[in-house]
Short mmCIF file of C-alpha atoms in Angstrom, two decimals:
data_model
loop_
_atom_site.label_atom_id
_atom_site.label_comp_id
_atom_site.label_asym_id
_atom_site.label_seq_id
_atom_site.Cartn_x
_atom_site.Cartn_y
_atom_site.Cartn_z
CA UNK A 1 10.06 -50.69 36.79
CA UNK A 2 12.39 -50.76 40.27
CA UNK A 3 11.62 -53.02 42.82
CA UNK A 4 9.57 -50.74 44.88
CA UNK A 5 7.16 -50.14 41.86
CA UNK A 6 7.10 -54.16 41.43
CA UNK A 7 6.55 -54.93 44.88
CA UNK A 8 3.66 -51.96 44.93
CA UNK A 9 2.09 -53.84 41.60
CA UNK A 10 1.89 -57.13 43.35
CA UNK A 11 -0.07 -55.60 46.25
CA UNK A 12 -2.25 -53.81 44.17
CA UNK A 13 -3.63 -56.99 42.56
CA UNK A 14 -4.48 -59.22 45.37
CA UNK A 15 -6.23 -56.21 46.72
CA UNK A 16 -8.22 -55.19 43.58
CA UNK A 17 -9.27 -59.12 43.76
CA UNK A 18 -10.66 -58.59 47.58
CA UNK A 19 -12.61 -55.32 46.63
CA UNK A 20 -14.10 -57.58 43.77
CA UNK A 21 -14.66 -60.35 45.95
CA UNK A 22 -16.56 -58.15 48.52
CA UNK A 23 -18.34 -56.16 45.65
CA UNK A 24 -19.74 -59.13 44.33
CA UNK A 25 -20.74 -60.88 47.53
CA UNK A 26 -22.73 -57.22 48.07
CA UNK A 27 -24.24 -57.95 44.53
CA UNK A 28 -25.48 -61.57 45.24
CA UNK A 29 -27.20 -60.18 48.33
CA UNK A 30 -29.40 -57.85 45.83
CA UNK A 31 -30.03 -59.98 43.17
CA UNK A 32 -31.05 -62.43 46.15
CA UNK A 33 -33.90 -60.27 47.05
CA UNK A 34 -34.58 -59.47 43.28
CA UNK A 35 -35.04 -63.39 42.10
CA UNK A 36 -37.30 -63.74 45.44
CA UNK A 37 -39.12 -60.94 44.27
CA UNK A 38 -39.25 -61.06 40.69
CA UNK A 39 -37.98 -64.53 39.44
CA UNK A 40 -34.34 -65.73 38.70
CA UNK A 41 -34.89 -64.84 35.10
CA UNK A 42 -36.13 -61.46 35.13
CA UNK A 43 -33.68 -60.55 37.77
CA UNK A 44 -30.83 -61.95 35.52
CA UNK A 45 -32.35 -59.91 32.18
CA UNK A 46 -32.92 -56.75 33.79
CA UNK A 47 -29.68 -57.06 35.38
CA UNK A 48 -28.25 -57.32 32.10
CA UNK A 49 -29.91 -54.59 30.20
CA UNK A 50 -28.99 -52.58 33.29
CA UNK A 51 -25.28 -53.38 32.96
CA UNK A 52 -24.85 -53.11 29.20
CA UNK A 53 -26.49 -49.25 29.46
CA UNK A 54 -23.64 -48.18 31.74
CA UNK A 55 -21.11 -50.36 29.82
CA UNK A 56 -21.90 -48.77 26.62
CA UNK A 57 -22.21 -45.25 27.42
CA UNK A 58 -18.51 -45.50 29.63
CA UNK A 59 -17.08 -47.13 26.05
CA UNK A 60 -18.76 -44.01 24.43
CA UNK A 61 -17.33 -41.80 26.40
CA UNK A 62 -13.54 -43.18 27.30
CA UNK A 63 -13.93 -44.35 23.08
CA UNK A 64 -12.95 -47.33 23.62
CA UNK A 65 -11.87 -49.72 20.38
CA UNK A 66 -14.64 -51.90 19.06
CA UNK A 67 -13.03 -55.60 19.56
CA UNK A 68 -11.67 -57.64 16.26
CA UNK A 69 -13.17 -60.65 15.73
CA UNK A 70 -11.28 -63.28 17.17
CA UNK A 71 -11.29 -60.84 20.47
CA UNK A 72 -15.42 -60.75 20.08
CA UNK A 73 -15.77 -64.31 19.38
CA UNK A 74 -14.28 -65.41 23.10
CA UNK A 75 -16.46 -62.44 24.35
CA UNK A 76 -19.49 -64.08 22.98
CA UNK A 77 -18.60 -67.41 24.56
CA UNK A 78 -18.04 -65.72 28.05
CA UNK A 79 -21.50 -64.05 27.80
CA UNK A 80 -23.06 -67.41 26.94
CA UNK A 81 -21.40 -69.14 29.84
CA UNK A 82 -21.91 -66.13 32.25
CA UNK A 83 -25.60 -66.13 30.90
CA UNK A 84 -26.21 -69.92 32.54
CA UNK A 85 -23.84 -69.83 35.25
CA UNK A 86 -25.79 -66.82 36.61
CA UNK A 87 -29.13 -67.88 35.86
CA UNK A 88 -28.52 -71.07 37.90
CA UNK A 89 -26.94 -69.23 40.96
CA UNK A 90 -29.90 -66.63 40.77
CA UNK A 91 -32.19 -69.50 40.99
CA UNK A 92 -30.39 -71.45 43.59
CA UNK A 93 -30.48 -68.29 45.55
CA UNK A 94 -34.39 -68.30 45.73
CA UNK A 95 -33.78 -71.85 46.98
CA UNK A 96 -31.00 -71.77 50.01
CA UNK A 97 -29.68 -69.46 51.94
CA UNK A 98 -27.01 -66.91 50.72
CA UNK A 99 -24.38 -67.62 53.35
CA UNK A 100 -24.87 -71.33 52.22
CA UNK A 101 -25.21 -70.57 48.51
CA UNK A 102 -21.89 -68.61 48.93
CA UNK A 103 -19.94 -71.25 50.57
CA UNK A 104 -21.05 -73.74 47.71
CA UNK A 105 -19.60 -71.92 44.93
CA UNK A 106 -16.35 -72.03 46.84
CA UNK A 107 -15.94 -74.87 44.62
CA UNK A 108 -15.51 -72.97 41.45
CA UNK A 109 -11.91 -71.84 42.28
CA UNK A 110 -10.71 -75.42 42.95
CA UNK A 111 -12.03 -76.22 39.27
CA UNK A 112 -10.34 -72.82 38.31
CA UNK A 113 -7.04 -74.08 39.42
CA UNK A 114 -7.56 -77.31 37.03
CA UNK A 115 -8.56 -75.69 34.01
CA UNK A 116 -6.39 -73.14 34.44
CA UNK A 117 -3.43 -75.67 34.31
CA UNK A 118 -4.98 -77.67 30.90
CA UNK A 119 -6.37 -74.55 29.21
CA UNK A 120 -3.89 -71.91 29.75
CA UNK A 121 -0.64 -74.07 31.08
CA UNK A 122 -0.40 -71.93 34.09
CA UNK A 123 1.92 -73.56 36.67
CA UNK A 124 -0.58 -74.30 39.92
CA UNK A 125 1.81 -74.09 43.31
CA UNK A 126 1.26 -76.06 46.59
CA UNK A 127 -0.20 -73.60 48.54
CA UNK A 128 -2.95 -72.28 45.74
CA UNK A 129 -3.71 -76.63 45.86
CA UNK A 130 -3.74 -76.35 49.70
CA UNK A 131 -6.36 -73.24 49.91
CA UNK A 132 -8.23 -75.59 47.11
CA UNK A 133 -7.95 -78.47 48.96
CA UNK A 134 -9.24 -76.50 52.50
CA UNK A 135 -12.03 -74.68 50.89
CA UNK A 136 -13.23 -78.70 49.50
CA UNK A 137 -13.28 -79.35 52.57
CA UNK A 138 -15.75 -76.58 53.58
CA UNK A 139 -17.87 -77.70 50.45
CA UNK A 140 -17.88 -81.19 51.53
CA UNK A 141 -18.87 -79.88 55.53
CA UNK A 142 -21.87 -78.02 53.87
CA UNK A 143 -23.21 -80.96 51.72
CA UNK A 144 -23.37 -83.05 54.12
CA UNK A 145 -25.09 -81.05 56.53
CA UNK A 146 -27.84 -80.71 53.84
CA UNK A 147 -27.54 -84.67 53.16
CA UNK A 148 -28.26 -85.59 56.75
CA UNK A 149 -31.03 -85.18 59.11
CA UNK A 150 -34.23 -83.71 57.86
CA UNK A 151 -34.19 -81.74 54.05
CA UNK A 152 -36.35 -81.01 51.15
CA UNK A 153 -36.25 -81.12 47.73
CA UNK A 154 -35.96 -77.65 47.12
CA UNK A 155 -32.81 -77.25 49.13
CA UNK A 156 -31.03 -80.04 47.12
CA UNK A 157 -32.02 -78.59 43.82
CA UNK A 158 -30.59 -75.78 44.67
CA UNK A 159 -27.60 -77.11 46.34
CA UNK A 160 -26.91 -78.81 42.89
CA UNK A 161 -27.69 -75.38 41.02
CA UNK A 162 -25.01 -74.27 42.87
CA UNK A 163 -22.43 -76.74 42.06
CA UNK A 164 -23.21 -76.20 38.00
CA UNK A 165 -22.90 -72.64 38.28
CA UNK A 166 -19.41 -73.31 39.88
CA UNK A 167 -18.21 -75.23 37.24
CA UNK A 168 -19.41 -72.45 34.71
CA UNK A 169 -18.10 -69.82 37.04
CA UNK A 170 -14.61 -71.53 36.82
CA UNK A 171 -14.82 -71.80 33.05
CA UNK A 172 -15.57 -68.14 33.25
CA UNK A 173 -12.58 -67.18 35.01
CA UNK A 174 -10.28 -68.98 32.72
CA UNK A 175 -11.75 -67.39 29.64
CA UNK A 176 -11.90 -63.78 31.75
CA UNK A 177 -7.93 -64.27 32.19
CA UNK A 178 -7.65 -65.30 28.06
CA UNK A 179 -9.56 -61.71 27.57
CA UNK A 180 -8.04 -59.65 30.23
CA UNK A 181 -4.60 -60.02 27.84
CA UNK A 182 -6.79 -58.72 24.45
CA UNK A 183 -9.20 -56.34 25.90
CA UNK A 184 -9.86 -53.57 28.83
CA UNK A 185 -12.55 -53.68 32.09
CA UNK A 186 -14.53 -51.37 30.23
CA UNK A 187 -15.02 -53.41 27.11
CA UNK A 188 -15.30 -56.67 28.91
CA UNK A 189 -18.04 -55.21 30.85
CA UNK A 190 -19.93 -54.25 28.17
CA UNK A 191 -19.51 -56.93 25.75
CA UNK A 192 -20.93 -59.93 28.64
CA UNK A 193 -23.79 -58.14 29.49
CA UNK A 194 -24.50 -56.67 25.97
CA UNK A 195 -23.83 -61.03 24.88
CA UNK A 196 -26.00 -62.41 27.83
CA UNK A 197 -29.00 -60.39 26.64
CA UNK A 198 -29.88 -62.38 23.85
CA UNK A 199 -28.54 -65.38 25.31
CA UNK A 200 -31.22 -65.13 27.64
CA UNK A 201 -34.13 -63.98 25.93
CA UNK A 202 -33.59 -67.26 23.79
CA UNK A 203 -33.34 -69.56 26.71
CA UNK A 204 -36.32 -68.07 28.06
CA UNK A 205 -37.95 -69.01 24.95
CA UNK A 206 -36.59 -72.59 24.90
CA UNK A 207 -38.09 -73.10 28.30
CA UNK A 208 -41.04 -71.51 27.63
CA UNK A 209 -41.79 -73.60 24.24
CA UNK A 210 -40.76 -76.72 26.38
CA UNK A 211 -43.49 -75.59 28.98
CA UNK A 212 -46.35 -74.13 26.40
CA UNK A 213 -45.57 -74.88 23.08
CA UNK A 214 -44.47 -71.15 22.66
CA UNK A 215 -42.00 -68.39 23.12
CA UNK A 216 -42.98 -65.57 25.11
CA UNK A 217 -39.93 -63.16 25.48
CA UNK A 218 -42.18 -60.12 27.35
CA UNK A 219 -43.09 -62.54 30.10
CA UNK A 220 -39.93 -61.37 31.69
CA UNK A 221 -41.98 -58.17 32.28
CA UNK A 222 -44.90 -59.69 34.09
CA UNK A 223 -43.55 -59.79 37.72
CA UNK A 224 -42.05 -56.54 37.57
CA UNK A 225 -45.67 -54.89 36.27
CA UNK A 226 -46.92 -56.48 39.37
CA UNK A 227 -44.94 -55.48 41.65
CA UNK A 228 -46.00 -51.80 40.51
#
């Protein structure tokens, strides 16, 4: 490749990440109104069943490769951490407001950096620490605007829903980077939502044993049919 085709490659990138970026901030603005309207849980499943119907009918029709197993064993760990880390940002959602919510999870790329460096030895320049650094600092101005003055409990919760789905979130990008060497977009689309679907159907029956003494996996149903 001549310079001109390596220079066009590095733009490409950093833009691909912004139309991500902004297609994902679009997303959390739905699935805000879906949580508030249906639960954090039932937004997150049907989300999922949702996704993993247009993931496996695009790897039916480009025929994509069925993953070997060390490739589906990290795909099964990035479903199970995209599985929590979503259900506690849909749930925070319900609980602050989404510019807020947003500006909380700035967070996870400062932990991104970090594990990034330990997990995958990537070298971490100044300015990727200073943008790390700044957007801390933007964390720290929207904590403590929640910490002072008047608050409620709700808020908090949520604030700190935030901050564990950022960690997760983080963890997710470093094992999305180990993947996005082994398999395609397609694939990797499929496979999380395909993974979270379970994933969530048995937390919702851990919480719902904790709460009743059983499992009830078709609650997930219940707001929906009321909504009808």
């Amino acid at each position: 490749m001549d310079r001109a085709g390596e220079g066009r490659a590095g733009l490409l990138a950093p833009l691909a990440c912004l139309l991500g970026v902004a297609t994902f901030s679009i997303m959390d603005a739905a699935m805000k109104e879906l949580a508030l309207g249906l639960g954090a849980y039932s937004a997150l499943l049907f989300r999922s069943l949702i996704g993993a119907t247009l993931g496996g009918g695009a790897m039916a029709v480009t025929r994509a490769r069925w993953p070997d197993r060390a490739t589906l064993a990290l795909h099964v760990r990035r479903g199970a951490v995209l599985a929590a880390m979503s259900w506690t940002f849909f749930w925070s959602l319900t609980r602050l407001p989404l510019a807020e919510a947003i500006a909380l999870s700035f967070i996870a790329p400062i932990i991104a950096l970090y594990l990034a460096a330990l997990l995958l030895k990537e070298r971490v320049g100044r300015a990727a620490i200073l943008s790390a650094l700044l957007g801390l600092v933007g964390v720290g101005i929207v904590l403590s605007g929640r910490l002072s003055g008047h608050y409620d409990a709700g808020a908090l919760q949520g604030a700190a829903g935030i901050l564990v789905s950022a960690v997760l979130f983080a963890y997710n990008l470093v094992l999305q980077r180990q993947l996005a060497q082994q398999a395609g977009a397609i694939e990797m689309s499929f496979c999380q939502n395909a993974v979270m679907i379970p994933v969530a159907l048995a937390g919702h029956d851990l919480l719902a044993g904790a709460q009743t003494g059983t499992g009830k996996t078709a609650a997930f149903g219940l707001p929906l049919l009321q909504k009808l």
